[in-house]
XYZ file of C-alpha atoms in Angstrom:
777
model
C -0.100 0.122 0.103
C 3.148 2.466 1.017
C 4.583 1.476 -2.082
C 1.643 2.474 -4.484
C 1.518 6.019 -2.789
C 4.965 6.656 -3.111
C 4.025 5.437 -7.257
C 0.522 7.509 -7.469
C 1.709 11.092 -5.592
C 5.503 10.483 -7.987
C 3.080 10.468 -11.153
C 1.070 13.552 -9.321
C 4.189 15.242 -8.582
C 4.920 15.221 -12.432
C 2.208 15.904 -13.715
C 1.334 18.872 -12.049
C 5.120 20.105 -10.447
C 4.539 23.779 -11.767
C 1.274 23.639 -8.893
C 3.522 22.439 -5.842
C 4.551 24.882 -3.772
C 7.793 26.018 -4.203
C 7.720 25.933 -7.842
C 9.509 28.256 -10.392
C 6.364 29.444 -11.959
C 6.469 32.654 -9.463
C 9.912 33.330 -11.352
C 8.390 32.421 -15.110
C 8.670 35.414 -18.398
C 5.631 35.165 -20.200
C 5.905 35.897 -23.737
C 3.458 38.213 -25.436
C 3.393 38.547 -28.710
C 0.989 41.355 -30.266
C -0.764 41.796 -26.511
C -1.284 38.364 -26.201
C 0.112 36.547 -24.005
C 0.729 32.570 -25.886
C 3.401 31.444 -23.693
C 5.322 31.100 -20.072
C 9.040 31.129 -20.683
C 12.259 30.194 -18.240
C 14.045 32.945 -16.319
C 17.541 31.141 -18.293
C 16.101 30.482 -21.206
C 14.705 33.686 -21.746
C 18.162 34.994 -20.920
C 19.500 32.749 -23.855
C 17.173 33.832 -26.515
C 17.787 37.527 -25.628
C 21.657 37.043 -26.008
C 21.478 34.740 -29.445
C 18.488 35.693 -31.654
C 18.210 39.613 -30.477
C 16.404 40.082 -33.710
C 13.870 37.908 -32.657
C 13.653 38.134 -29.309
C 14.312 40.984 -26.386
C 13.121 41.139 -22.805
C 8.942 43.733 -22.437
C 8.229 45.829 -19.361
C 11.383 46.421 -17.696
C 12.444 42.704 -18.179
C 9.215 41.675 -16.804
C 8.483 39.733 -20.294
C 9.606 37.993 -23.019
C 8.899 39.704 -26.419
C 9.036 40.266 -30.727
C 11.302 42.397 -31.728
C 10.810 46.134 -32.843
C 9.189 45.111 -36.476
C 8.633 41.906 -35.886
C 4.812 40.851 -37.023
C 2.559 38.234 -38.879
C 2.123 34.732 -39.115
C 4.872 35.054 -41.725
C 7.504 36.497 -40.698
C 7.726 34.867 -36.581
C 7.278 32.182 -37.762
C 10.555 32.242 -40.681
C 12.469 34.307 -38.003
C 12.287 31.218 -35.678
C 13.126 28.915 -37.427
C 15.917 30.301 -38.722
C 16.669 30.981 -35.325
C 15.808 27.746 -33.780
C 17.572 25.993 -36.543
C 20.711 27.929 -34.993
C 20.251 26.907 -32.151
C 20.227 23.282 -32.975
C 23.033 23.542 -34.988
C 25.302 25.116 -31.601
C 24.019 22.198 -29.709
C 22.291 24.890 -27.325
C 19.258 23.374 -26.338
C 18.935 19.326 -25.659
C 15.611 19.127 -26.898
C 16.723 20.526 -30.171
C 19.553 18.409 -30.433
C 18.256 15.010 -30.082
C 14.116 15.658 -31.009
C 13.726 17.317 -33.535
C 11.142 15.991 -35.226
C 11.013 18.166 -37.848
C 6.834 18.934 -37.298
C 5.327 22.389 -36.743
C 2.892 23.398 -34.011
C 0.735 26.646 -33.934
C 0.888 29.113 -31.364
C -2.428 29.789 -30.332
C -5.208 31.131 -27.640
C -6.712 28.425 -28.486
C -7.194 25.131 -30.508
C -9.562 26.605 -32.879
C -8.458 30.809 -33.105
C -6.345 31.741 -35.618
C -2.733 30.634 -35.048
C -0.644 33.145 -34.428
C 2.602 31.798 -34.838
C 3.697 28.028 -35.697
C 7.299 26.902 -34.404
C 9.202 23.385 -34.334
C 7.719 20.934 -32.311
C 10.457 20.089 -30.181
C 10.726 23.810 -29.928
C 7.200 24.730 -27.871
C 8.632 23.567 -24.539
C 11.337 26.618 -24.676
C 8.411 29.101 -25.201
C 6.065 27.133 -22.930
C 3.347 27.868 -25.726
C 0.266 24.837 -24.705
C 0.615 22.429 -27.290
C -3.423 19.362 -28.084
C -3.057 16.455 -28.574
C -5.141 13.322 -29.464
C -5.954 10.510 -26.803
C -8.040 7.267 -28.258
C -9.181 4.984 -25.775
C -9.401 1.594 -27.409
C -11.414 -0.597 -25.344
C -14.042 -3.653 -25.435
C -16.666 -4.483 -23.653
C -19.045 -7.223 -21.872
C -20.184 -10.257 -23.551
C -23.441 -10.062 -21.714
C -23.982 -7.839 -24.066
C -23.770 -4.549 -21.176
C -22.312 -2.095 -22.885
C -19.590 -2.068 -19.634
C -15.641 -1.499 -20.203
C -13.967 -5.024 -19.693
C -10.181 -3.948 -21.177
C -7.683 -1.415 -22.016
C -5.826 -1.706 -25.234
C -2.162 0.117 -24.844
C 0.917 0.189 -26.753
C 4.518 0.415 -25.883
C 5.994 2.947 -27.545
C 9.179 2.290 -29.934
C 12.814 2.963 -28.596
C 13.468 4.256 -31.810
C 10.849 7.472 -30.771
C 13.092 10.764 -29.115
C 10.049 11.021 -26.264
C 9.522 8.652 -24.292
C 10.959 5.268 -25.778
C 9.842 1.753 -24.665
C 7.158 3.208 -22.572
C 3.017 2.282 -22.794
C 1.234 4.650 -24.344
C -2.653 5.159 -25.051
C -3.769 2.960 -27.769
C -3.321 6.575 -30.312
C -1.778 9.089 -29.368
C -0.484 11.932 -31.535
C 0.114 16.345 -31.631
C -1.917 18.359 -33.219
C -0.097 19.792 -36.236
C -0.242 23.219 -36.842
C -1.972 22.423 -40.692
C -4.720 20.509 -38.491
C -7.776 22.655 -36.913
C -9.920 20.137 -36.589
C -8.835 18.026 -32.952
C -11.265 14.842 -34.306
C -9.764 14.578 -38.416
C -6.496 14.543 -36.333
C -7.448 11.281 -33.844
C -8.960 9.650 -37.347
C -5.716 9.763 -38.993
C -3.544 8.684 -35.999
C -5.743 5.343 -35.201
C -5.187 4.580 -39.123
C -1.552 5.547 -39.509
C -0.399 3.628 -35.591
C -3.136 1.354 -35.126
C -3.953 0.307 -38.448
C -8.027 0.922 -37.069
C -10.307 0.431 -40.211
C -12.420 3.573 -41.291
C -15.624 1.616 -40.393
C -14.510 0.584 -36.778
C -13.459 4.531 -36.453
C -17.020 5.972 -36.857
C -18.220 5.563 -33.695
C -15.180 7.860 -32.364
C -16.924 9.024 -29.503
C -15.216 12.574 -28.124
C -15.545 13.069 -24.266
C -13.780 15.588 -22.662
C -9.796 17.161 -22.768
C -7.400 16.184 -19.929
C -5.349 19.529 -18.628
C -2.174 19.618 -16.982
C 1.035 22.050 -16.791
C 4.724 20.855 -15.763
C 7.889 21.317 -16.126
C 11.950 19.886 -16.409
C 14.761 20.479 -18.170
C 12.866 20.745 -21.881
C 10.531 23.643 -20.702
C 7.243 24.082 -20.141
C 4.286 22.320 -21.109
C 0.814 23.683 -20.566
C -0.470 20.903 -22.324
C -4.219 19.777 -22.848
C -5.263 16.415 -24.443
C -8.520 15.354 -25.955
C -10.153 12.296 -25.089
C -11.894 9.979 -27.600
C -13.613 6.577 -26.637
C -13.348 3.628 -29.195
C -15.465 0.536 -28.036
C -13.621 -2.233 -30.647
C -14.720 -5.909 -30.816
C -13.434 -8.588 -29.801
C -11.929 -10.021 -33.319
C -9.578 -6.604 -33.293
C -5.905 -6.708 -33.002
C -4.222 -3.029 -33.723
C -1.668 -3.689 -35.499
C 1.406 -1.338 -36.303
C 1.425 0.890 -39.658
C 3.999 3.382 -39.052
C 6.497 1.977 -36.902
C 6.322 4.585 -34.103
C 4.726 1.348 -31.806
C 6.413 -1.657 -30.606
C 3.866 -3.313 -29.270
C 0.260 -3.999 -28.581
C -0.909 -5.292 -25.200
C -4.951 -5.798 -23.918
C -4.901 -4.764 -20.196
C -8.018 -5.407 -17.988
C -8.963 -2.670 -16.457
C -8.686 -3.573 -12.066
C -5.458 -4.120 -13.654
C -4.810 -0.804 -14.883
C -4.872 0.892 -11.897
C -1.206 -0.556 -10.350
C -0.144 -0.360 -14.127
C -0.710 3.280 -14.369
C 1.418 3.727 -11.218
C 5.017 1.983 -13.072
C 7.730 4.136 -13.701
C 7.456 2.951 -16.879
C 3.827 4.344 -18.373
C 3.745 7.253 -19.925
C 2.616 9.979 -17.087
C 0.213 12.495 -19.215
C -1.584 9.094 -20.646
C -1.726 7.702 -17.196
C -3.899 10.936 -16.625
C -5.778 10.051 -19.755
C -6.474 6.413 -18.668
C -7.734 7.754 -14.776
C -9.384 10.589 -16.263
C -11.732 7.053 -18.492
C -11.404 5.225 -15.379
C -13.578 8.221 -13.556
C -15.973 8.790 -16.359
C -16.934 5.157 -16.845
C -17.427 4.586 -13.174
C -14.863 1.674 -12.652
C -13.249 2.822 -10.305
C -14.823 2.908 -6.507
C -14.020 4.035 -2.836
C -15.194 0.792 -1.598
C -13.283 -1.783 -3.902
C -10.403 0.560 -4.579
C -7.928 1.087 -1.458
C -6.429 3.899 -3.012
C -9.997 5.272 -4.991
C -8.889 8.895 -2.596
C -5.311 8.169 -3.606
C -6.238 8.093 -7.569
C -8.610 11.374 -6.797
C -5.367 13.737 -5.556
C -3.277 13.415 -8.686
C -6.007 13.497 -11.552
C -8.037 15.711 -14.197
C -9.415 17.255 -11.482
C -7.625 16.964 -8.742
C -9.415 18.835 -5.208
C -8.439 22.041 -4.194
C -8.039 21.187 -0.519
C -6.082 19.028 1.260
C -6.321 15.437 1.666
C -5.126 12.947 4.748
C -2.885 11.474 2.598
C -0.672 14.752 3.197
C -0.453 15.102 -0.809
C 0.309 18.206 -1.933
C -2.239 21.398 -2.508
C -1.615 23.766 -5.597
C -2.007 27.368 -4.821
C -6.372 28.103 -4.904
C -8.416 30.232 -5.522
C -11.095 29.475 -4.010
C -10.427 29.271 0.525
C -12.425 27.577 2.454
C -15.324 29.405 4.502
C -15.513 27.049 7.281
C -18.215 27.359 10.325
C -16.613 28.417 13.872
C -18.155 24.853 15.042
C -15.876 22.940 12.818
C -12.707 24.254 12.670
C -12.927 23.830 17.345
C -13.922 20.043 15.777
C -10.677 19.428 13.052
C -7.269 20.830 13.800
C -7.741 19.258 9.597
C -10.672 22.184 8.593
C -8.334 25.027 11.016
C -5.634 24.719 8.528
C -7.239 25.276 6.304
C -9.418 28.376 7.281
C -6.127 30.179 8.458
C -5.211 32.835 7.110
C -2.099 33.153 3.804
C 0.293 34.363 4.209
C 1.442 36.746 1.479
C 3.250 34.462 -0.605
C 0.434 31.662 -0.835
C -1.356 34.794 -1.934
C 0.174 35.844 -4.864
C 0.765 33.089 -5.764
C -3.416 32.695 -5.240
C -3.859 35.418 -7.594
C -1.053 33.809 -10.357
C -3.406 30.988 -10.741
C -6.546 33.087 -11.069
C -4.760 35.329 -13.618
C -3.503 31.897 -15.612
C -7.147 30.421 -15.416
C -8.564 33.798 -17.522
C -5.838 33.027 -19.942
C -6.081 29.584 -20.114
C -3.017 28.806 -19.442
C -4.154 26.512 -16.909
C -7.603 23.726 -16.397
C -10.714 26.377 -14.418
C -11.847 24.983 -11.074
C -14.275 21.933 -10.950
C -16.924 21.575 -9.227
C -18.306 18.781 -7.037
C -20.544 17.257 -9.958
C -16.331 17.681 -12.543
C -18.148 20.164 -14.662
C -15.765 23.893 -14.463
C -16.141 26.660 -12.671
C -15.929 29.757 -14.645
C -13.229 31.867 -14.255
C -14.034 35.281 -14.405
C -16.965 34.731 -11.651
C -16.008 37.278 -8.270
C -14.747 35.554 -6.058
C -17.547 37.211 -3.717
C -20.333 35.566 -6.171
C -17.728 32.256 -6.566
C -16.827 32.410 -2.308
C -19.405 30.182 -0.210
C -20.819 31.911 2.837
C -19.588 30.025 6.363
C -22.823 28.761 7.466
C -23.247 26.720 4.356
C -19.924 24.616 4.546
C -18.084 24.060 1.182
C -15.468 21.993 1.917
C -14.892 22.322 -2.235
C -15.438 24.512 -5.147
C -19.043 25.317 -5.769
C -22.108 27.502 -7.515
C -24.975 25.489 -6.080
C -25.052 28.558 -2.711
C -26.092 30.254 -5.880
C -28.118 28.179 -7.236
C -31.746 27.728 -6.277
C -32.643 24.292 -4.296
C -35.181 22.220 -6.781
C -38.326 21.603 -4.414
C -37.646 24.409 -2.726
C -41.536 26.050 -3.391
C -42.950 23.028 -2.618
C -41.976 23.828 1.347
C -44.127 26.874 1.847
C -47.337 26.839 3.401
C -49.901 27.004 0.163
C -51.576 30.540 -1.122
C -54.840 30.715 -0.411
C -58.329 33.359 -1.571
C -60.311 34.782 1.149
C -62.167 31.350 1.498
C -59.343 29.197 2.139
C -59.007 28.352 -0.961
C -55.867 26.891 -2.012
C -54.017 28.188 -5.165
C -51.539 25.601 -6.496
C -48.057 25.840 -7.312
C -46.258 26.376 -10.445
C -43.083 24.321 -11.548
C -39.626 26.193 -9.386
C -42.108 28.769 -8.369
C -45.291 30.239 -7.243
C -48.544 30.555 -9.258
C -49.693 34.126 -7.735
C -46.596 35.385 -9.165
C -48.839 35.455 -12.708
C -52.192 36.352 -10.931
C -53.853 39.605 -11.719
C -54.829 41.333 -8.609
C -58.141 43.333 -9.373
C -57.553 46.292 -7.592
C -60.586 48.376 -6.948
C -63.088 46.352 -9.502
C -66.377 45.527 -7.763
C -67.030 42.325 -7.044
C -70.576 41.824 -8.247
C -73.649 44.472 -8.770
C -74.510 47.698 -7.136
C -77.027 46.697 -4.141
C -80.169 48.544 -3.056
C -79.489 48.239 0.432
C -78.919 47.556 3.320
C -77.186 44.063 4.565
C -76.529 43.040 7.543
C -72.418 43.090 8.648
C -71.420 45.163 5.686
C -70.461 48.834 6.029
C -71.649 50.371 8.216
C -69.915 54.291 6.345
C -70.406 52.651 2.573
C -72.139 49.636 2.698
C -69.698 47.566 0.930
C -69.580 43.887 2.548
C -66.306 42.725 1.645
C -65.241 45.281 4.476
C -65.891 46.308 8.224
C -65.915 50.418 9.161
C -62.855 50.784 10.849
C -61.301 49.372 6.781
C -63.710 51.491 4.783
C -61.300 54.654 2.607
C -63.862 56.662 1.480
C -64.890 59.672 3.505
C -66.658 59.138 6.592
C -70.567 60.056 5.894
C -72.583 62.553 8.061
C -74.896 59.473 7.939
C -73.744 56.494 6.933
C -75.385 54.273 4.997
C -75.894 51.845 7.659
C -78.770 54.530 8.699
C -79.675 56.673 5.221
C -79.477 52.795 2.832
C -78.927 55.051 0.720
C -75.559 55.367 -1.532
C -74.208 52.204 -1.867
C -70.952 51.155 -2.576
C -69.978 48.536 -4.983
C -68.572 44.981 -2.870
C -64.662 45.248 -3.442
C -62.703 42.497 -5.095
C -61.370 40.698 -2.594
C -57.229 39.704 -2.974
C -55.732 36.717 -2.712
C -53.438 35.756 0.505
C -51.000 35.822 -1.528
C -46.678 35.427 0.689
C -44.569 37.154 -1.844
C -40.964 37.079 -0.852
C -38.863 40.079 -0.419
C -38.116 40.426 -4.319
C -41.666 39.422 -5.437
C -43.400 42.431 -2.679
C -41.651 45.756 -4.391
C -41.910 44.153 -7.762
C -43.495 47.119 -9.870
C -45.412 44.518 -12.533
C -46.652 42.359 -10.145
C -49.863 41.901 -10.412
C -50.042 43.559 -13.817
C -53.070 41.929 -15.883
C -50.975 41.012 -19.686
C -54.378 41.129 -21.857
C -54.657 44.985 -20.525
C -52.556 45.585 -23.175
C -54.830 44.231 -25.854
C -56.212 47.247 -25.858
C -52.715 48.879 -27.183
C -52.635 46.434 -29.926
C -56.158 46.877 -30.957
C -55.910 50.468 -31.626
C -52.589 49.904 -33.387
C -53.986 47.547 -35.546
C -57.398 49.918 -36.089
C -54.378 52.477 -37.128
C -52.766 50.770 -39.997
C -56.053 49.292 -41.431
C -57.200 52.879 -41.977
C -53.728 54.044 -43.193
C -54.578 50.988 -46.021
C -57.279 52.043 -46.734
C -55.827 55.900 -47.051
C -53.180 53.935 -49.115
C -55.411 51.742 -51.578
C -58.000 55.090 -52.240
C -54.979 57.166 -52.953
C -53.624 54.498 -55.398
C -57.288 54.304 -57.317
C -57.036 58.170 -57.968
C -53.807 58.035 -59.018
C -51.128 59.002 -56.884
C -47.021 59.099 -56.258
C -46.016 55.783 -56.632
C -43.721 55.747 -53.824
C -46.978 55.692 -52.072
C -47.320 51.469 -52.209
C -45.572 50.777 -49.290
C -46.371 50.527 -46.658
C -44.313 52.936 -44.469
C -41.507 50.404 -42.402
C -40.357 50.489 -45.858
C -39.181 54.029 -46.544
C -36.790 53.661 -44.522
C -34.600 51.284 -46.549
C -35.831 52.269 -50.030
C -37.467 55.700 -50.645
C -35.410 57.561 -47.921
C -32.849 59.768 -49.925
C -30.067 60.259 -49.308
C -28.339 62.344 -47.499
C -27.922 65.274 -49.147
C -30.409 64.660 -52.106
C -33.568 66.733 -50.926
C -33.847 68.861 -47.655
C -37.564 68.533 -45.946
C -38.268 69.072 -43.018
C -40.055 65.925 -42.673
C -38.320 63.426 -43.613
C -35.203 62.165 -41.309
C -32.247 60.259 -41.712
C -29.655 59.366 -39.139
C -26.477 58.419 -40.220
C -24.193 57.220 -37.878
C -20.145 57.047 -38.703
C -19.334 53.884 -37.535
C -16.327 51.983 -37.943
C -14.914 48.217 -37.191
C -14.415 47.223 -34.188
C -10.718 45.846 -34.785
C -10.520 49.457 -35.737
C -8.294 52.301 -34.147
C -10.587 54.896 -33.139
C -9.273 57.905 -34.810
C -8.972 60.726 -31.429
C -6.097 57.622 -30.886
C -3.848 58.553 -33.394
C -3.102 62.125 -30.690
C -3.556 62.029 -27.738
C -2.448 66.564 -27.369
C -5.503 68.242 -26.921
C -3.904 70.946 -29.462
C -4.005 69.108 -32.537
C -7.175 67.650 -34.394
C -10.325 68.219 -32.975
C -12.061 65.246 -32.238
C -15.729 64.999 -32.295
C -17.603 63.190 -30.424
C -20.930 63.693 -31.242
C -20.939 62.625 -34.775
C -17.741 60.654 -34.941
C -15.699 63.241 -37.504
C -11.845 64.531 -37.115
C -11.214 65.968 -40.234
C -7.856 67.539 -39.683
C -4.646 65.198 -39.401
C -4.147 63.790 -36.265
C -0.303 63.156 -37.580
C -0.313 66.806 -38.325
C 3.797 68.030 -37.576
C 5.333 64.898 -37.221
C 7.738 63.137 -40.057
C 4.864 61.353 -41.482
C 3.557 62.032 -44.482
C 0.212 62.326 -45.625
C 0.449 59.128 -47.859
C 2.218 56.817 -45.246
C -0.643 58.130 -42.334
C -2.829 55.442 -41.199
C -5.445 58.388 -41.068
C -5.057 61.627 -42.183
C -8.718 62.981 -41.073
C -11.596 63.252 -43.282
C -11.464 66.379 -44.946
C -8.753 64.471 -46.978
C -11.104 61.706 -47.732
C -13.009 64.236 -49.025
C -11.299 65.950 -51.208
C -8.849 62.563 -53.162
C -9.964 60.366 -56.107
C -13.390 60.841 -57.407
C -14.833 63.144 -54.371
C -14.700 65.920 -56.315
C -15.891 64.927 -59.086
C -19.101 63.596 -57.303
C -19.585 66.742 -55.014
C -19.724 68.586 -59.034
C -22.078 65.715 -60.155
C -24.052 66.629 -56.688
C -24.162 70.270 -56.998
C -24.714 69.605 -60.595
C -28.235 67.802 -59.520
C -29.186 70.589 -57.030
C -29.027 73.084 -59.527
C -31.844 70.913 -62.264
C -33.598 70.388 -59.947
C -33.796 73.764 -58.585
C -33.417 75.903 -61.680
C -34.876 73.976 -64.205
C -37.074 71.275 -62.133
C -35.564 68.493 -64.202
C -35.485 65.647 -61.469
C -32.139 64.030 -61.667
C -30.455 61.001 -59.281
C -27.002 60.993 -58.937
C -27.273 57.595 -57.694
C -30.275 56.248 -58.912
C -28.945 57.105 -62.234
C -25.674 58.442 -62.632
C -25.245 57.681 -66.560
C -28.697 60.320 -66.978
C -26.948 63.009 -64.958
C -22.765 62.793 -66.025
C -24.184 63.763 -69.852
C -26.466 65.923 -68.805
C -23.660 67.551 -67.341
C -21.280 66.928 -69.827
C -23.597 68.329 -73.020
C -24.185 71.826 -70.085
C -20.224 72.036 -69.835
C -20.134 71.770 -73.497
C -22.482 74.877 -74.393
C -21.694 77.245 -71.676
C -17.758 77.009 -73.183
C -19.688 76.867 -77.291
C -22.053 80.138 -75.522
C -19.127 81.795 -73.659
C -16.841 81.835 -77.329
C -19.001 83.443 -78.779
C -19.909 86.418 -76.940
C -15.938 86.869 -76.780
C -15.617 86.822 -80.058
C -18.519 88.911 -80.729
C -16.922 92.071 -78.245
C -13.037 91.282 -79.642
C -14.780 92.004 -83.050
C -16.537 95.195 -81.172
C -13.483 96.903 -78.509
C -10.501 95.236 -79.470
C -8.259 93.980 -77.803
C -7.350 90.651 -79.912
C -3.482 91.498 -79.599
C -3.245 91.410 -75.752
C -5.373 88.004 -75.962
C -2.422 86.591 -77.242
C 0.357 84.177 -75.240
C 3.352 86.589 -74.645
C 5.646 84.150 -75.044
C 7.122 85.165 -78.226
C 6.870 88.820 -77.655
C 8.055 88.930 -73.907
C 9.334 85.828 -72.605
C 10.892 87.223 -68.915
C 6.891 89.001 -68.741
C 5.823 84.762 -69.089
C 8.542 83.630 -66.846
C 7.636 86.569 -64.015
C 3.244 85.177 -64.001
C 4.321 81.994 -63.438
C 5.274 80.645 -59.958
C 5.790 77.036 -58.161
C 4.030 78.283 -54.731
C 0.863 75.361 -54.847
C -2.123 77.070 -53.126
C -5.411 74.664 -52.685
C -8.993 76.309 -50.824
C -11.863 75.220 -50.362
C -14.935 76.157 -51.658
C -15.905 78.843 -49.191
C -12.153 80.033 -50.097
C -10.633 78.684 -46.639
C -6.685 77.596 -47.527
C -6.225 73.940 -46.566
C -2.385 73.628 -47.824
C -0.449 75.035 -49.772
C 1.407 78.544 -48.979
C 1.322 80.394 -45.928
C -1.952 82.633 -44.831
C -0.661 86.368 -45.405
C -0.052 88.011 -42.535
C -2.073 89.905 -41.038
C -1.626 93.681 -42.018
C -2.895 96.951 -39.856
C -6.618 98.384 -40.547
C -4.843 102.659 -41.654
C -3.660 103.367 -44.665
C 0.572 102.362 -43.703
C 3.100 104.701 -45.419
C 0.143 106.974 -46.440
C 1.032 110.606 -44.133
C -1.199 113.251 -45.015
C -1.755 116.684 -43.649
C 1.580 117.626 -44.025
C 3.358 114.901 -41.480
C 6.855 113.469 -42.362
C 5.443 110.485 -39.712
C 2.290 108.175 -39.598
C -0.106 108.050 -37.090
C 0.990 105.923 -33.893
C 3.913 106.322 -34.915
C 4.536 108.163 -31.242
C 3.022 107.407 -27.587
C 2.988 109.533 -24.146
C 1.257 109.153 -21.662
C -1.187 106.762 -22.894
C -1.908 107.743 -26.360
C -0.883 106.974 -29.835
C 0.498 109.417 -32.094
C 2.804 111.356 -35.035
C 5.972 111.086 -34.292
C 6.643 114.352 -36.303
C 5.010 117.294 -34.507
C 3.941 114.945 -31.404
C 1.004 116.155 -31.508
C -1.464 113.415 -29.884
C -4.370 114.669 -32.328
C -6.482 112.446 -34.946
C -6.155 114.409 -38.821
C -4.243 117.759 -37.034
C -2.107 119.849 -39.069
C 1.631 118.608 -38.638
C 3.055 121.445 -37.624
C 6.601 120.361 -37.760
C 9.166 121.680 -34.867
C 7.078 124.353 -32.853
C 4.550 121.485 -31.707
C 7.569 120.447 -30.038
C 8.322 123.103 -28.470
C 6.481 123.483 -24.776
C 3.988 126.212 -24.934
C 4.853 130.033 -23.500
C 3.165 131.151 -20.421
C 1.461 134.019 -19.616
C 3.289 137.103 -19.403
């Protein structure tokens, strides 16, 4: 028994040694590419990769991660760079796993097995980068002869001695990695079954996927966050597998009763042992009554419990902390150790494990039924309260127990009639409260036992809501109030009492539906009458179709009765415009219209052609935008001046022909008018080209300065804006002044420098104006 415990503990340590206390998990560096965490690299391996392959790898985040070199991105460039780097490392003999285990087989690095791979790398180098390796394992078994489909034996394969990894070890019937060029685990499992065991396609039709097995360990080759797709295949007794590709030395049919002890042997491949153990637990082949090492097998199973067992095996860092009641802590010392306060190191490991589970680098926690617990559920929701007494991860405290409504007292009416229960809740939640409605016809005389104030038989005078009368209905016998509907005694919980829709009658909404139906029927009659009277063709459709079909395109027609919102949306993967330049003094971004008319890269060393976004104005005045704008203006002018309905989007060819014809006629008429003016007034010689007569004048009239203006005259690009001149006339010296106004300043006043006069439009007195005025004699 002790020997079996040691062997099974060794298997658990080998398959999940990175989850053990003191493991190098905290020192490993994440491999981050394009913001995605793809792997986990040991620090000594990262040091070698950055030193020998600086063109591919370098440190990021201040040395806390490993990433690609600057400028290296894209699936094919990254794959080629890594192939060259690891080929050189293999030639130099830096890593033994490359020199001895090179397979010429590519593995894809991806976040999930079904996503597009980020890059591909040699299979033997995948452990150096710590990327997840995906594989397929097939459990081939035979069933009992009594027809119960109960598995009795399993086929195992002994690996060939020529295999680079685990030579001569026992393995599953079929096993293999998921290569880069295959995205379907099922197709890969079928291919491996035909190549390794010679299983015909007819038997593979019953291949059944049953889940995955995950493990997380490290050795001298690197880090292995691996995931194995598991398949079950029932084989007939008459079939015997045959090695086809030479990767298997022999096949053995082992009874399931001998399989647990065989898994613990050193010559059994560890991850295949986990797959076989998963098969035994799923099929119910193990029982705590018949298997003395059942608890130990559960501890090293692919779904290891997160609490300490009595065997004292490893306890991985937990994101679930048992919250035990004080009575349990007082009676059980082990429970007290579970509920004890964690150290900073254990708390840090717990947080790292939570992040690894969110990134799918570590398998998710399992509840008591073996189902995955979403790692993104907050801790305060997943953590069970102390009075629940949960010793393992669970979410049952968040689920309403089945049959809880049956334990409650049934809802009853005033007469004691029991309201039937609905499945999963009380029918009272769907009952209509007849608030304020009369229970029957109004009484004509007072009845004994009725309300003394209003005369209603459903309540007493102390519960009456009417204004107290001077003489109640009991004595007058007049104006008897109708009997109100008595509400049933509904036993509602806290939320139901405060539900504002509680007691709402859905049938009352039928009036709203009927009113809209009548309105729609009236609209149809109006439209049919217009069609009979020869109305517009566009009125033949429903109003709902006008949004997509009959609404005028933006800018086509200006009608205040028609509104159509045009949203400037973007693809989620595209970078937002306002993120190109976070300087608040740069191009203005309007969050309401999501428009940035200016160039966010203005003032940088980025040309307009190379910039990913140069502003909405740049796009608006490039390509066919300007000709289309001219066509649109022409369509508006035709509509306003000529009454011709020419639509740019509906019939662009007709509009272009009209525009071209009008241009030709305009040029022809303009030429005739110019010729008539020249014949009448002369001056033909001034319109001739001056190149032959005075080439120097022609040269002076040309310039290479480029300037582009908008239709409103605003300078878009090109020459600099002219300097702002003074509003006063410059270099003009009226009234005999020799200096301009504003050339002299004294006592807060402007004046002329020549005579120092501060009076505007005063005649210049010259030097006499500078002399002080003569005083009185």
